[in-house]
Coordinates of C-alpha atoms in Angstrom, one line a residue:
Chain A
L18 CA -0.2 0.3 0.1
D19 CA 1.6 3.2 -1.1
E20 CA 0.7 7.0 0.1
F21 CA -1.4 7.1 -2.9
E22 CA -3.5 4.3 -2.6
L23 CA -3.9 4.7 0.8
I24 CA -5.3 8.3 0.7
Q25 CA -6.8 7.5 -2.1
R26 CA -9.1 4.7 -0.3
F27 CA -9.7 5.8 2.7
F28 CA -9.4 9.5 2.7
N29 CA -10.1 11.2 -0.6
R30 CA -13.8 12.5 0.2
A31 CA -15.9 15.2 -1.3
P32 CA -15.3 18.5 0.3
A33 CA -18.0 19.5 3.1
D34 CA -18.4 23.0 0.9
D35 CA -16.8 25.3 -1.9
S36 CA -14.7 26.7 -0.3
V37 CA -12.1 24.1 -1.1
L38 CA -10.4 24.9 -4.1
V39 CA -7.6 22.8 -4.0
G40 CA -8.2 19.3 -1.8
V41 CA -6.2 16.3 -0.8
G42 CA -3.8 15.2 -3.3
D43 CA -2.1 18.0 -4.0
D44 CA 1.4 19.5 -2.5
G45 CA -0.9 21.9 -0.3
A46 CA -4.6 22.6 -0.2
V47 CA -5.9 26.0 -1.2
L48 CA -9.2 27.3 0.6
K49 CA -10.7 30.1 0.2
P50 CA -11.6 32.5 3.0
D51 CA -14.4 34.3 4.1
A52 CA -14.0 37.9 3.5
G53 CA -13.0 40.1 6.9
R54 CA -13.0 36.7 8.9
N55 CA -9.9 36.1 11.2
L56 CA -7.9 32.5 11.0
V57 CA -8.2 30.2 14.4
T58 CA -5.2 27.1 14.2
V59 CA -5.1 24.5 16.1
I60 CA -3.1 21.6 16.2
D61 CA -3.3 18.7 18.7
T62 CA -1.3 15.1 19.2
L63 CA -2.8 11.9 20.4
V64 CA 0.0 9.4 21.2
E65 CA -0.9 5.2 21.3
N66 CA -0.1 4.4 25.0
V67 CA 0.1 7.8 26.1
H68 CA -3.0 9.5 25.0
F69 CA -5.0 6.4 24.5
P70 CA -4.5 2.6 24.9
S71 CA -3.1 0.8 22.1
D72 CA -6.3 -1.6 21.9
L73 CA -9.2 1.4 21.4
N74 CA -10.7 0.7 18.4
A75 CA -9.6 2.9 15.5
S76 CA -12.8 4.6 14.7
D77 CA -12.5 5.8 18.4
I78 CA -9.0 7.1 18.1
A79 CA -9.7 9.3 15.4
F80 CA -12.8 10.4 16.7
R81 CA -10.8 11.9 19.7
A82 CA -8.0 13.0 17.6
V83 CA -10.6 15.6 15.9
A84 CA -12.8 16.1 18.8
V85 CA -9.8 17.3 21.0
N86 CA -9.0 19.7 18.2
L87 CA -12.8 21.0 17.6
S88 CA -12.7 21.2 21.4
D89 CA -9.7 23.8 21.2
I90 CA -11.6 25.9 18.4
A91 CA -14.6 25.8 21.1
A92 CA -12.3 27.4 23.4
M93 CA -11.7 30.0 20.3
G94 CA -14.9 30.5 20.4
A95 CA -14.7 30.1 16.7
R96 CA -16.1 27.8 13.7
P97 CA -14.0 24.8 12.5
R98 CA -13.7 24.6 8.4
W99 CA -10.7 22.8 7.7
M100 CA -8.7 20.2 8.7
T101 CA -5.5 18.3 7.7
L102 CA -4.2 14.7 9.1
A103 CA -0.8 13.6 10.0
L104 CA -0.7 10.1 10.4
T105 CA 2.2 8.0 11.7
L106 CA 1.8 4.2 12.0
S107 CA 4.1 1.0 12.7
H108 CA 2.1 -0.4 9.3
A109 CA -1.2 -0.1 7.2
R110 CA -3.6 -2.5 8.0
D111 CA -7.1 -2.1 5.9
D112 CA -9.5 -2.8 8.8
W113 CA -7.8 -0.4 10.6
L114 CA -7.3 2.5 8.7
Q115 CA -11.1 2.0 7.5
D116 CA -12.5 1.7 11.0
F117 CA -10.0 5.1 11.5
A118 CA -11.4 7.0 8.6
T119 CA -14.9 6.0 9.9
G120 CA -14.2 8.0 13.3
L121 CA -12.3 10.9 11.7
F122 CA -15.3 11.9 9.3
A123 CA -18.1 10.9 12.1
A124 CA -16.2 13.7 14.2
A125 CA -15.6 16.3 11.2
D126 CA -19.0 15.5 9.7
E127 CA -20.8 16.9 12.7
H128 CA -19.2 20.3 11.8
N129 CA -18.7 20.7 8.6
V130 CA -15.3 20.4 8.4
S131 CA -13.8 19.1 5.3
L132 CA -10.3 17.1 5.1
V133 CA -8.1 19.3 3.2
G134 CA -4.5 17.4 3.2
G135 CA -1.9 15.0 5.2
D136 CA 0.8 13.4 5.7
T137 CA 1.1 9.4 6.7
T138 CA 4.6 8.1 7.6
R139 CA 6.2 4.4 9.0
G140 CA 7.2 4.9 12.9
E141 CA 7.2 2.4 16.1
Q142 CA 3.6 3.6 17.4
I143 CA 1.0 5.3 16.3
V144 CA 1.1 9.1 16.6
I145 CA -1.9 11.0 15.2
T146 CA -2.1 15.0 14.7
V147 CA -4.6 16.9 13.4
Q148 CA -4.7 20.2 13.0
I149 CA -7.6 22.4 12.2
N150 CA -7.8 26.0 10.4
G151 CA -11.2 27.5 11.7
D152 CA -12.3 31.2 11.1
I153 CA -13.8 34.0 13.5
A154 CA -15.0 37.5 13.1
D155 CA -12.7 40.1 13.7
G156 CA -12.0 41.0 17.6
C157 CA -14.5 38.4 18.5
Q158 CA -12.1 35.7 20.0
L159 CA -12.2 34.4 23.4
T160 CA -8.7 33.7 25.1
R161 CA -7.6 32.6 28.5
S162 CA -6.3 36.3 29.2
G163 CA -9.2 38.2 30.0
A164 CA -10.3 37.2 33.5
K165 CA -10.8 39.7 36.4
P166 CA -11.4 39.9 39.9
G167 CA -15.1 39.3 40.8
D168 CA -15.8 37.1 37.4
L169 CA -17.4 33.9 38.4
V170 CA -15.8 30.8 37.1
Y171 CA -18.3 28.2 35.2
V172 CA -17.7 25.1 33.7
S173 CA -20.0 23.0 31.0
G174 CA -21.5 19.5 31.5
T175 CA -20.1 17.4 34.0
V176 CA -16.2 16.5 34.9
G177 CA -14.0 13.9 35.9
D178 CA -16.1 11.2 33.9
A179 CA -13.8 10.8 31.0
A180 CA -10.9 9.7 33.3
E181 CA -12.8 7.7 34.9
G182 CA -14.0 6.0 32.0
L183 CA -10.5 5.4 30.8
A184 CA -9.7 3.8 34.0
V185 CA -13.0 1.4 33.6
L186 CA -11.2 0.9 30.1
Q187 CA -8.7 -0.5 31.1
A188 CA -9.8 -2.6 34.0
R189 CA -12.1 -4.2 31.7
G190 CA -14.3 -5.2 34.7
V191 CA -18.1 -5.7 35.1
Q192 CA -20.3 -3.7 32.1
N193 CA -23.5 -1.7 33.0
D194 CA -25.0 1.9 31.8
D195 CA -22.7 3.5 33.9
T196 CA -19.3 2.6 32.8
E197 CA -20.4 2.5 29.4
F198 CA -21.4 6.3 30.0
L199 CA -17.9 6.8 31.4
K200 CA -16.2 5.1 28.9
A201 CA -17.8 7.0 25.8
R202 CA -17.0 10.2 27.8
F203 CA -13.3 9.1 27.2
C204 CA -14.1 7.5 23.7
R205 CA -16.4 10.0 21.9
P206 CA -15.6 13.8 23.7
I207 CA -17.9 16.2 22.6
A208 CA -16.3 19.6 21.1
R209 CA -18.6 22.5 22.7
I210 CA -18.4 24.3 19.3
E211 CA -22.3 25.9 19.4
L212 CA -21.4 27.1 23.4
G213 CA -18.0 28.4 22.4
N214 CA -19.9 30.0 19.7
E215 CA -22.9 32.1 21.8
L216 CA -19.9 32.4 24.7
V217 CA -18.4 34.9 22.4
P218 CA -20.0 38.2 23.9
L219 CA -20.7 36.8 27.6
A220 CA -17.4 35.5 28.5
S221 CA -14.0 37.1 29.8
A222 CA -12.0 33.8 29.3
A223 CA -12.4 30.4 28.4
I224 CA -10.0 27.5 28.4
D225 CA -11.0 23.8 27.2
L226 CA -10.6 21.0 29.8
S227 CA -8.0 18.9 28.9
D228 CA -5.0 18.5 31.4
G229 CA -7.9 18.6 34.1
L230 CA -10.3 20.9 36.0
Y231 CA -7.5 22.1 38.6
S232 CA -4.5 22.4 35.6
D233 CA -6.6 23.9 33.0
I234 CA -7.9 26.7 35.3
E235 CA -4.1 27.4 36.9
K236 CA -3.6 28.1 33.2
L237 CA -6.1 30.5 32.3
I238 CA -5.7 32.4 35.7
S239 CA -1.9 32.5 35.0
S240 CA -2.7 33.8 31.5
S241 CA -5.3 36.6 33.1
G242 CA -2.8 37.1 35.7
V243 CA -5.5 36.6 38.7
G244 CA -6.2 33.8 41.4
A245 CA -9.0 32.0 41.7
I246 CA -11.2 30.0 44.6
V247 CA -13.3 26.9 43.2
D248 CA -16.2 25.5 45.5
C249 CA -15.6 22.1 45.6
E250 CA -19.1 20.9 46.4
S251 CA -20.2 22.9 43.1
I252 CA -18.1 20.9 40.7
P253 CA -20.7 18.8 38.7
L254 CA -20.2 15.4 38.9
S255 CA -22.2 12.8 37.0
G256 CA -24.3 10.3 38.3
P257 CA -22.4 7.4 36.7
L258 CA -19.1 8.9 38.2
R259 CA -20.5 9.3 41.7
R260 CA -21.7 5.5 41.5
I261 CA -18.5 4.2 39.8
A262 CA -15.4 6.7 41.6
G263 CA -17.1 7.0 44.9
D264 CA -14.7 8.7 47.3
R265 CA -12.4 9.2 44.0
A266 CA -15.1 11.2 42.3
L267 CA -14.0 14.5 43.2
R268 CA -10.3 13.7 42.5
S269 CA -11.2 12.4 39.3
A270 CA -13.1 15.9 38.4
L271 CA -10.1 18.3 39.6
T272 CA -7.3 16.5 38.1
G273 CA -8.6 13.8 35.2
G274 CA -8.1 15.3 32.0
D275 CA -9.4 14.5 28.6
D276 CA -13.4 16.0 29.6
Y277 CA -12.7 18.2 26.8
E278 CA -16.1 20.7 28.2
L279 CA -15.4 24.4 28.3
C280 CA -14.2 26.0 31.6
F281 CA -15.0 29.9 31.4
T282 CA -15.1 33.2 33.6
A283 CA -18.1 35.9 33.0
S284 CA -18.8 38.9 34.9
P285 CA -21.9 38.1 37.4
K286 CA -24.1 40.3 35.3
Q287 CA -23.8 37.7 32.8
E288 CA -25.6 35.7 35.4
P289 CA -29.2 35.5 33.7
S290 CA -27.8 34.9 30.2
I291 CA -25.6 32.0 31.1
H292 CA -28.4 30.3 32.9
A293 CA -31.1 31.0 29.5
L294 CA -28.0 29.7 27.5
A295 CA -27.4 26.4 29.2
K296 CA -31.3 25.8 28.8
A297 CA -31.0 26.8 25.6
L298 CA -28.3 24.3 24.4
G299 CA -30.0 21.7 27.1
L300 CA -26.4 21.2 28.6
P301 CA -25.7 21.9 32.1
I302 CA -23.6 24.9 32.7
T303 CA -22.2 25.4 36.6
A304 CA -20.7 28.2 39.0
I305 CA -17.9 26.6 40.5
G306 CA -16.0 29.5 41.7
R307 CA -14.9 32.8 41.6
I308 CA -12.0 35.1 40.3
R309 CA -10.0 36.9 42.7
E310 CA -7.2 39.2 42.9
G311 CA -3.4 37.5 43.2
S312 CA -2.5 34.2 42.0
G313 CA -2.9 30.5 42.1
V314 CA -6.2 28.3 42.5
T315 CA -7.6 27.9 45.8
C316 CA -10.0 24.8 46.4
R317 CA -12.8 25.3 49.1
Q318 CA -14.3 22.3 50.8
N319 CA -16.4 22.0 53.8
G320 CA -15.0 25.8 54.6
R321 CA -11.5 24.2 54.2
D322 CA -9.0 25.3 51.5
I323 CA -7.7 21.6 50.2
T324 CA -4.3 21.2 48.1
F325 CA -3.2 18.6 45.2
S326 CA 0.1 16.7 45.3
H327 CA -0.1 16.2 41.4
P328 CA -3.1 18.7 40.0
G329 CA -3.2 17.4 36.1
Y330 CA -1.1 16.3 33.6
R331 CA 2.5 16.8 33.4
H332 CA 3.8 16.2 29.6
F333 CA 7.3 14.9 30.5
Chain B
L28 CA 9.9 20.4 32.8
D29 CA 6.4 21.3 32.1
E30 CA 4.9 22.0 28.3
F31 CA 4.2 25.7 30.0
E32 CA 7.9 25.7 31.0
L33 CA 9.0 24.2 27.7
I34 CA 7.2 26.4 25.3
Q35 CA 7.8 29.7 27.3
R36 CA 11.9 28.6 27.5
F37 CA 12.4 27.9 23.7
F38 CA 9.6 28.3 21.8
N39 CA 7.9 31.6 22.5
R40 CA 9.2 34.6 20.2
A41 CA 7.8 37.2 19.2
P42 CA 5.9 37.0 15.8
A43 CA 7.5 38.5 12.1
D44 CA 4.4 40.9 12.1
D45 CA 1.5 42.1 13.4
S46 CA -1.3 39.6 11.4
V47 CA -0.6 37.2 14.9
L48 CA -3.2 38.5 17.0
V49 CA -3.3 35.6 19.4
G50 CA 0.0 33.5 19.0
V51 CA 1.5 30.5 21.2
G52 CA 0.4 30.3 24.8
D53 CA -4.0 29.9 24.3
D54 CA -6.1 27.5 22.7
G55 CA -5.3 28.4 19.3
A56 CA -3.8 31.0 17.1
V57 CA -5.8 33.9 15.5
L58 CA -4.1 35.2 12.6
K59 CA -5.4 38.0 10.1
P60 CA -4.9 37.3 6.7
D61 CA -5.1 39.6 3.6
A62 CA -7.7 40.4 2.5
G63 CA -8.8 38.8 -1.0
R64 CA -5.8 36.2 -0.5
N65 CA -6.5 32.4 -0.2
L66 CA -5.2 30.4 2.3
V67 CA -2.8 27.3 1.4
T68 CA -2.3 24.7 4.0
V69 CA 0.5 22.3 3.9
I70 CA 1.1 19.6 6.7
D71 CA 4.6 17.2 6.7
T72 CA 5.8 14.8 9.2
L73 CA 9.7 13.6 10.0
V74 CA 10.2 10.3 12.0
E75 CA 13.5 9.7 13.6
N76 CA 15.2 7.2 12.1
V77 CA 12.9 6.9 9.0
H78 CA 13.2 10.4 7.7
F79 CA 16.3 11.7 9.4
P80 CA 19.3 9.6 11.4
S81 CA 18.4 9.5 15.1
D82 CA 22.2 10.9 15.7
L83 CA 21.7 13.7 13.6
N84 CA 21.4 17.3 15.3
A85 CA 19.0 18.9 16.4
S86 CA 19.2 21.9 15.2
D87 CA 19.3 20.5 11.5
I88 CA 16.5 18.1 12.3
A89 CA 14.5 20.6 13.0
F90 CA 15.6 23.2 10.2
R91 CA 14.6 20.3 7.6
A92 CA 10.8 19.8 9.3
V93 CA 10.3 23.7 8.8
A94 CA 12.0 23.5 5.0
V95 CA 10.1 20.4 3.5
N96 CA 6.9 22.1 4.5
L97 CA 8.3 25.3 3.0
S98 CA 9.0 23.3 -0.1
D99 CA 5.6 22.4 -0.4
I100 CA 4.3 26.2 0.1
A101 CA 7.2 26.8 -3.0
A102 CA 5.5 23.9 -5.0
M103 CA 1.9 25.3 -4.7
G104 CA 3.7 28.9 -5.8
A105 CA 2.3 30.3 -2.4
R106 CA 3.9 32.6 0.1
P107 CA 4.6 31.4 3.8
R108 CA 3.1 33.2 6.6
W109 CA 2.3 30.9 10.1
M110 CA 3.6 27.7 11.3
T111 CA 2.3 25.3 14.2
L112 CA 4.2 22.8 15.5
A113 CA 3.6 18.9 17.0
L114 CA 6.4 17.9 18.5
T115 CA 6.5 14.2 20.1
L116 CA 9.7 13.7 22.2
S117 CA 10.7 10.7 24.3
H118 CA 13.0 12.8 26.9
A119 CA 12.9 16.6 26.8
R120 CA 16.6 17.4 27.2
D121 CA 17.8 21.1 27.2
D122 CA 20.6 21.1 25.1
W123 CA 18.7 19.3 22.4
L124 CA 15.8 21.4 22.4
Q125 CA 17.8 24.6 22.2
D126 CA 19.4 23.3 19.2
F127 CA 15.8 22.3 18.0
A128 CA 15.0 25.7 18.2
T129 CA 17.7 27.1 16.9
G130 CA 17.2 25.1 13.6
L131 CA 13.4 25.9 13.4
F132 CA 13.9 29.7 13.6
A133 CA 16.5 29.8 11.4
A134 CA 14.6 28.3 8.5
A135 CA 11.2 29.9 9.3
D136 CA 12.9 33.3 9.9
E137 CA 14.2 32.8 6.2
H138 CA 11.0 33.5 5.2
N139 CA 9.5 35.8 8.0
V140 CA 6.9 32.4 9.1
S141 CA 5.9 33.3 12.9
L142 CA 5.6 30.2 14.9
V143 CA 2.1 30.5 16.0
G144 CA 1.6 27.3 18.3
G145 CA 1.7 23.8 18.7
D146 CA 1.8 20.8 20.8
T147 CA 4.3 18.7 22.6
T148 CA 3.7 15.4 24.1
R149 CA 5.7 12.3 24.9
G150 CA 6.1 9.2 22.7
E151 CA 8.8 6.3 22.0
Q152 CA 10.8 7.9 19.2
I153 CA 11.2 11.9 17.8
V154 CA 8.4 12.4 15.6
I155 CA 8.1 15.9 14.3
T156 CA 4.9 17.7 12.5
V157 CA 5.1 21.3 11.2
Q158 CA 2.2 22.5 9.3
I159 CA 2.0 25.9 7.6
N160 CA -0.2 28.3 6.7
G161 CA 0.5 30.4 3.4
D162 CA -1.7 32.6 1.2
I163 CA -1.9 33.3 -2.2
A164 CA -3.6 35.5 -5.1
D165 CA -7.3 34.3 -5.9
G166 CA -6.5 31.9 -8.9
C167 CA -2.9 31.5 -8.9
Q168 CA -1.9 28.5 -7.3
L169 CA 0.5 25.5 -9.1
T170 CA -0.9 22.4 -8.9
R171 CA 0.1 19.0 -9.9
S172 CA -2.4 19.0 -12.6
G173 CA -2.1 21.2 -15.2
A174 CA 0.8 19.6 -17.2
K175 CA -0.1 19.3 -21.1
P176 CA 1.2 17.1 -23.7
G177 CA 4.3 19.4 -25.3
D178 CA 5.2 21.0 -22.2
L179 CA 8.8 20.6 -21.4
V180 CA 9.8 19.0 -18.1
Y181 CA 12.2 21.0 -16.0
V182 CA 14.2 20.7 -13.0
S183 CA 16.1 23.2 -10.7
G184 CA 19.4 23.0 -9.0
T185 CA 20.7 19.5 -9.3
V186 CA 19.1 16.2 -7.8
G187 CA 20.4 13.0 -6.4
D188 CA 22.5 15.3 -3.7
A189 CA 20.1 14.8 -0.7
A190 CA 20.0 11.2 -1.0
E191 CA 23.7 10.7 -1.3
G192 CA 24.6 13.0 1.4
L193 CA 22.4 11.3 3.7
A194 CA 24.5 7.7 3.0
V195 CA 27.6 10.0 3.4
L196 CA 26.3 11.1 7.0
Q197 CA 25.8 7.7 7.9
A198 CA 28.9 5.8 6.7
R199 CA 31.1 8.3 8.4
G200 CA 33.8 8.1 6.2
V201 CA 36.5 10.7 5.1
Q202 CA 35.4 14.0 4.6
N203 CA 35.9 16.8 2.2
D204 CA 34.2 19.5 0.3
D205 CA 32.2 17.2 -1.7
T206 CA 31.2 15.2 1.3
E207 CA 30.1 18.3 3.4
F208 CA 28.5 19.8 0.0
L209 CA 26.3 16.5 -0.1
K210 CA 25.4 16.4 3.7
A211 CA 24.5 19.8 3.8
R212 CA 21.8 19.3 0.8
F213 CA 20.7 16.6 3.1
C214 CA 20.6 18.7 6.3
R215 CA 19.6 21.8 5.2
P216 CA 17.0 21.5 1.8
I217 CA 16.4 25.4 1.0
A218 CA 12.9 25.6 -0.3
R219 CA 12.2 26.8 -3.4
I220 CA 9.9 29.8 -2.5
E221 CA 11.1 32.4 -4.6
L222 CA 11.2 30.0 -8.0
G223 CA 7.5 29.0 -7.1
N224 CA 6.3 32.4 -6.6
E225 CA 7.8 33.9 -9.8
L226 CA 6.8 29.9 -11.6
V227 CA 2.9 31.2 -11.3
P228 CA 2.9 33.0 -14.7
L229 CA 4.8 30.5 -15.9
A230 CA 4.2 27.0 -15.0
S231 CA 1.2 24.6 -15.8
A232 CA 2.1 22.0 -13.2
A233 CA 4.5 22.0 -10.3
I234 CA 5.5 19.4 -7.5
D235 CA 8.7 19.3 -5.0
L236 CA 11.3 16.5 -5.4
S237 CA 10.4 14.6 -1.5
D238 CA 10.1 10.8 -3.0
G239 CA 12.5 10.8 -5.6
L240 CA 12.4 12.6 -8.9
Y241 CA 11.0 9.7 -10.7
S242 CA 8.5 9.1 -8.3
D243 CA 7.3 12.8 -8.2
I244 CA 6.9 12.7 -12.1
E245 CA 5.0 10.1 -11.6
K246 CA 2.6 11.6 -9.1
L247 CA 2.6 14.9 -11.1
I248 CA 1.6 13.1 -14.7
S249 CA -0.9 11.0 -12.8
S250 CA -2.8 13.9 -11.6
S251 CA -2.2 15.3 -15.3
G252 CA -3.4 12.8 -17.0
V253 CA -0.6 12.7 -19.2
G254 CA 2.7 10.8 -19.8
A255 CA 6.5 11.8 -19.8
I256 CA 9.7 11.2 -21.6
V257 CA 12.5 12.2 -19.2
D258 CA 16.1 12.1 -20.7
C259 CA 18.3 10.7 -18.6
E260 CA 21.5 13.0 -20.1
S261 CA 19.9 15.9 -19.5
I262 CA 19.2 15.1 -15.5
P263 CA 21.3 17.8 -13.6
L264 CA 23.9 16.0 -11.5
S265 CA 26.5 18.3 -9.2
G266 CA 29.8 17.6 -9.2
P267 CA 30.2 16.5 -5.6
L268 CA 27.2 13.8 -6.4
R269 CA 29.4 12.4 -9.7
R270 CA 32.2 12.0 -7.6
I271 CA 31.5 10.4 -4.8
A272 CA 28.3 8.3 -5.8
G273 CA 30.4 7.9 -9.6
D274 CA 28.0 4.8 -11.4
R275 CA 25.2 5.5 -9.0
A276 CA 25.0 9.0 -9.6
L277 CA 22.0 9.1 -12.3
R278 CA 20.3 6.6 -9.8
S279 CA 20.1 8.4 -6.8
A280 CA 19.0 11.2 -8.9
L281 CA 16.3 9.4 -10.3
T282 CA 15.5 7.6 -7.2
G283 CA 16.6 9.5 -3.9
G284 CA 14.1 11.2 -1.9
D285 CA 14.8 14.8 -0.1
D286 CA 16.0 17.3 -2.5
Y287 CA 12.9 19.7 -2.1
E288 CA 14.1 21.3 -5.9
L289 CA 10.7 21.8 -7.7
C290 CA 9.9 20.2 -10.8
F291 CA 7.5 21.9 -13.1
T292 CA 6.0 21.7 -16.7
A293 CA 6.2 25.0 -19.1
S294 CA 5.0 25.3 -22.3
P295 CA 8.1 25.6 -24.9
K296 CA 7.0 29.2 -25.6
Q297 CA 7.9 30.0 -22.0
E298 CA 11.6 28.5 -22.7
P299 CA 13.0 32.4 -23.0
S300 CA 11.0 33.4 -20.0
I301 CA 12.8 30.7 -17.6
H302 CA 15.8 30.9 -19.0
A303 CA 15.9 34.8 -17.4
L304 CA 14.1 33.5 -14.5
A305 CA 17.3 31.0 -13.7
K306 CA 19.2 34.0 -14.5
A307 CA 18.0 36.3 -12.2
L308 CA 18.0 33.8 -9.4
G309 CA 21.2 31.8 -9.6
L310 CA 20.0 28.9 -9.9
P311 CA 20.3 26.5 -12.3
I312 CA 16.9 25.3 -14.2
T313 CA 17.0 22.6 -16.5
A314 CA 14.7 21.0 -19.3
I315 CA 15.0 17.1 -18.6
G316 CA 12.3 16.0 -20.8
R317 CA 8.7 16.3 -22.3
I318 CA 5.1 15.6 -21.4
R319 CA 3.1 13.5 -24.1
E320 CA 0.0 11.9 -24.3
G321 CA -0.7 9.0 -22.3
S322 CA 0.7 7.8 -19.0
G323 CA 3.6 7.0 -17.4
V324 CA 7.1 7.7 -17.2
T325 CA 9.9 6.7 -19.7
C326 CA 13.3 7.3 -19.1
R327 CA 15.5 7.3 -22.0
Q328 CA 19.9 6.9 -22.0
N329 CA 21.6 6.3 -25.2
G330 CA 18.2 5.9 -26.9
R331 CA 17.4 3.3 -24.8
D332 CA 14.5 3.2 -22.4
I333 CA 15.5 1.9 -18.9
T334 CA 13.0 0.9 -16.0
F335 CA 13.8 0.9 -12.8
S336 CA 12.6 -1.5 -10.0
H337 CA 11.8 0.6 -6.6
P338 CA 11.3 3.9 -8.6
G339 CA 11.2 6.6 -5.0
Y340 CA 10.3 5.6 -1.3
R341 CA 7.0 3.6 -0.8
H342 CA 5.8 4.6 2.6
F343 CA 4.4 0.9 4.1

């Protein structure tokens, strides 16, 4: 199987719209941006045995690789448009590639994202880099750096599920509705594109949750030059997480990664709008703390400050 | 060393121009395109022990990772603007990262390309994916698909040097001016950006030479739905390649990869303009064959057709 055949068989599909002037199969893709909109570009890599177990099915691997990038686009308040794929494989197996392509396009199709190019290479382990170009109206991006003292800290959905889902996957124990829910939260993360778009006029800062709630809030406040107090009792935990993880649920929520929910800050005066938005999207949005002057994240539980020895994922 | 420190220390530099509205350090980069120009996006991966020997110095590895992408931009006739980097490493060593960053920015600075984002991950071997967004005036892209019967086939510079340079690197033999020239051709490929730009009104099709002249001409003619006759005696071989490779020189030129010269086709009536362009750029541009109806590459040497059993690099 040479690269050309591989691309033709698995990755050459009609683009989502006529903005793709030259797509897969040339030295580069040529894309027609909408006039007056800025470009938003993100890139994220998943490595076998680091970001996913090697026996995870190829469709889930690909879906995640796209979703984690869509999530970065969501955290910027942008619209995803065009995707490129750099795929390193130890061998090219037809059924694996077919499943991979199915998951890849499933994630992309939900947001009308076109695959416009890529590169396939040989390596010792699977390494998947997806890059997405999106766009946004001038001046409308959400960044990590706009949080102000007094702003509330919000999180969408529930947190901690994905980390527990990965643990469940690897333990290969009993299966029930709770374990299936948690596994799906790891395997099929839902990028909060629509939420990100709606937050543009409401939020002061935003980040997506990839490394863990505690660690990602730290990044947001560090970019903004502020501190935060997080009320642990307010952190939204799903029923399945509470039932499966028990006492570990809160730790999973604070330090487990891979949730791909959005964490954002907003002035208290936006509370009614955010409440209405949650209702309109059918997605819980929960206030879990408040921005303060200073630096660092303080977690309060039962009136006491608690700390974590290994907050979040360290890459090296 | 966490990802944040790593990026701050080695990869956070001022952008080349004010088009970078949000750069390294947020969930995504926000970039201001020039009005009316289309976007050209490319992505390419280099894997340790597949695309470069593991003892190659980090500065050369990074330079190549950027140059191979710049070369794709050149083959489209576009202008490179913004770069993202996905870097997978088995460990993070300060001196290696410092050298890597030096090579990366050296290659980018030559063309005023800004590093605007990236991702660093842990893995078993070094995998480097660079992605570049460039731009081009509407309708001006060079593609692989425009070659027409009767067009001449041209190649820039000399070919076969890089493959021989890699062999010399790995053999660790005698060093002289010839071996140093060939090694540099592998370690520091020069993307033909200016040539690509100037070819926009002259060439009917273009491709950059990454997998080998024979194999890359095959890709171009296959995209164009034509055949080609290549005159082996016309293929430009450097003095160092002739002296070091001897009888292997022609085979290296036809089947060795990594030259990152441009191969393009143009109507015979463009010959004077192409001649003038070569002179203006101080870069040899050589006619090596002709496009014909049909399909396939025919190589002629001393009036006989020759064939190659393993033409070019097969990825799997």
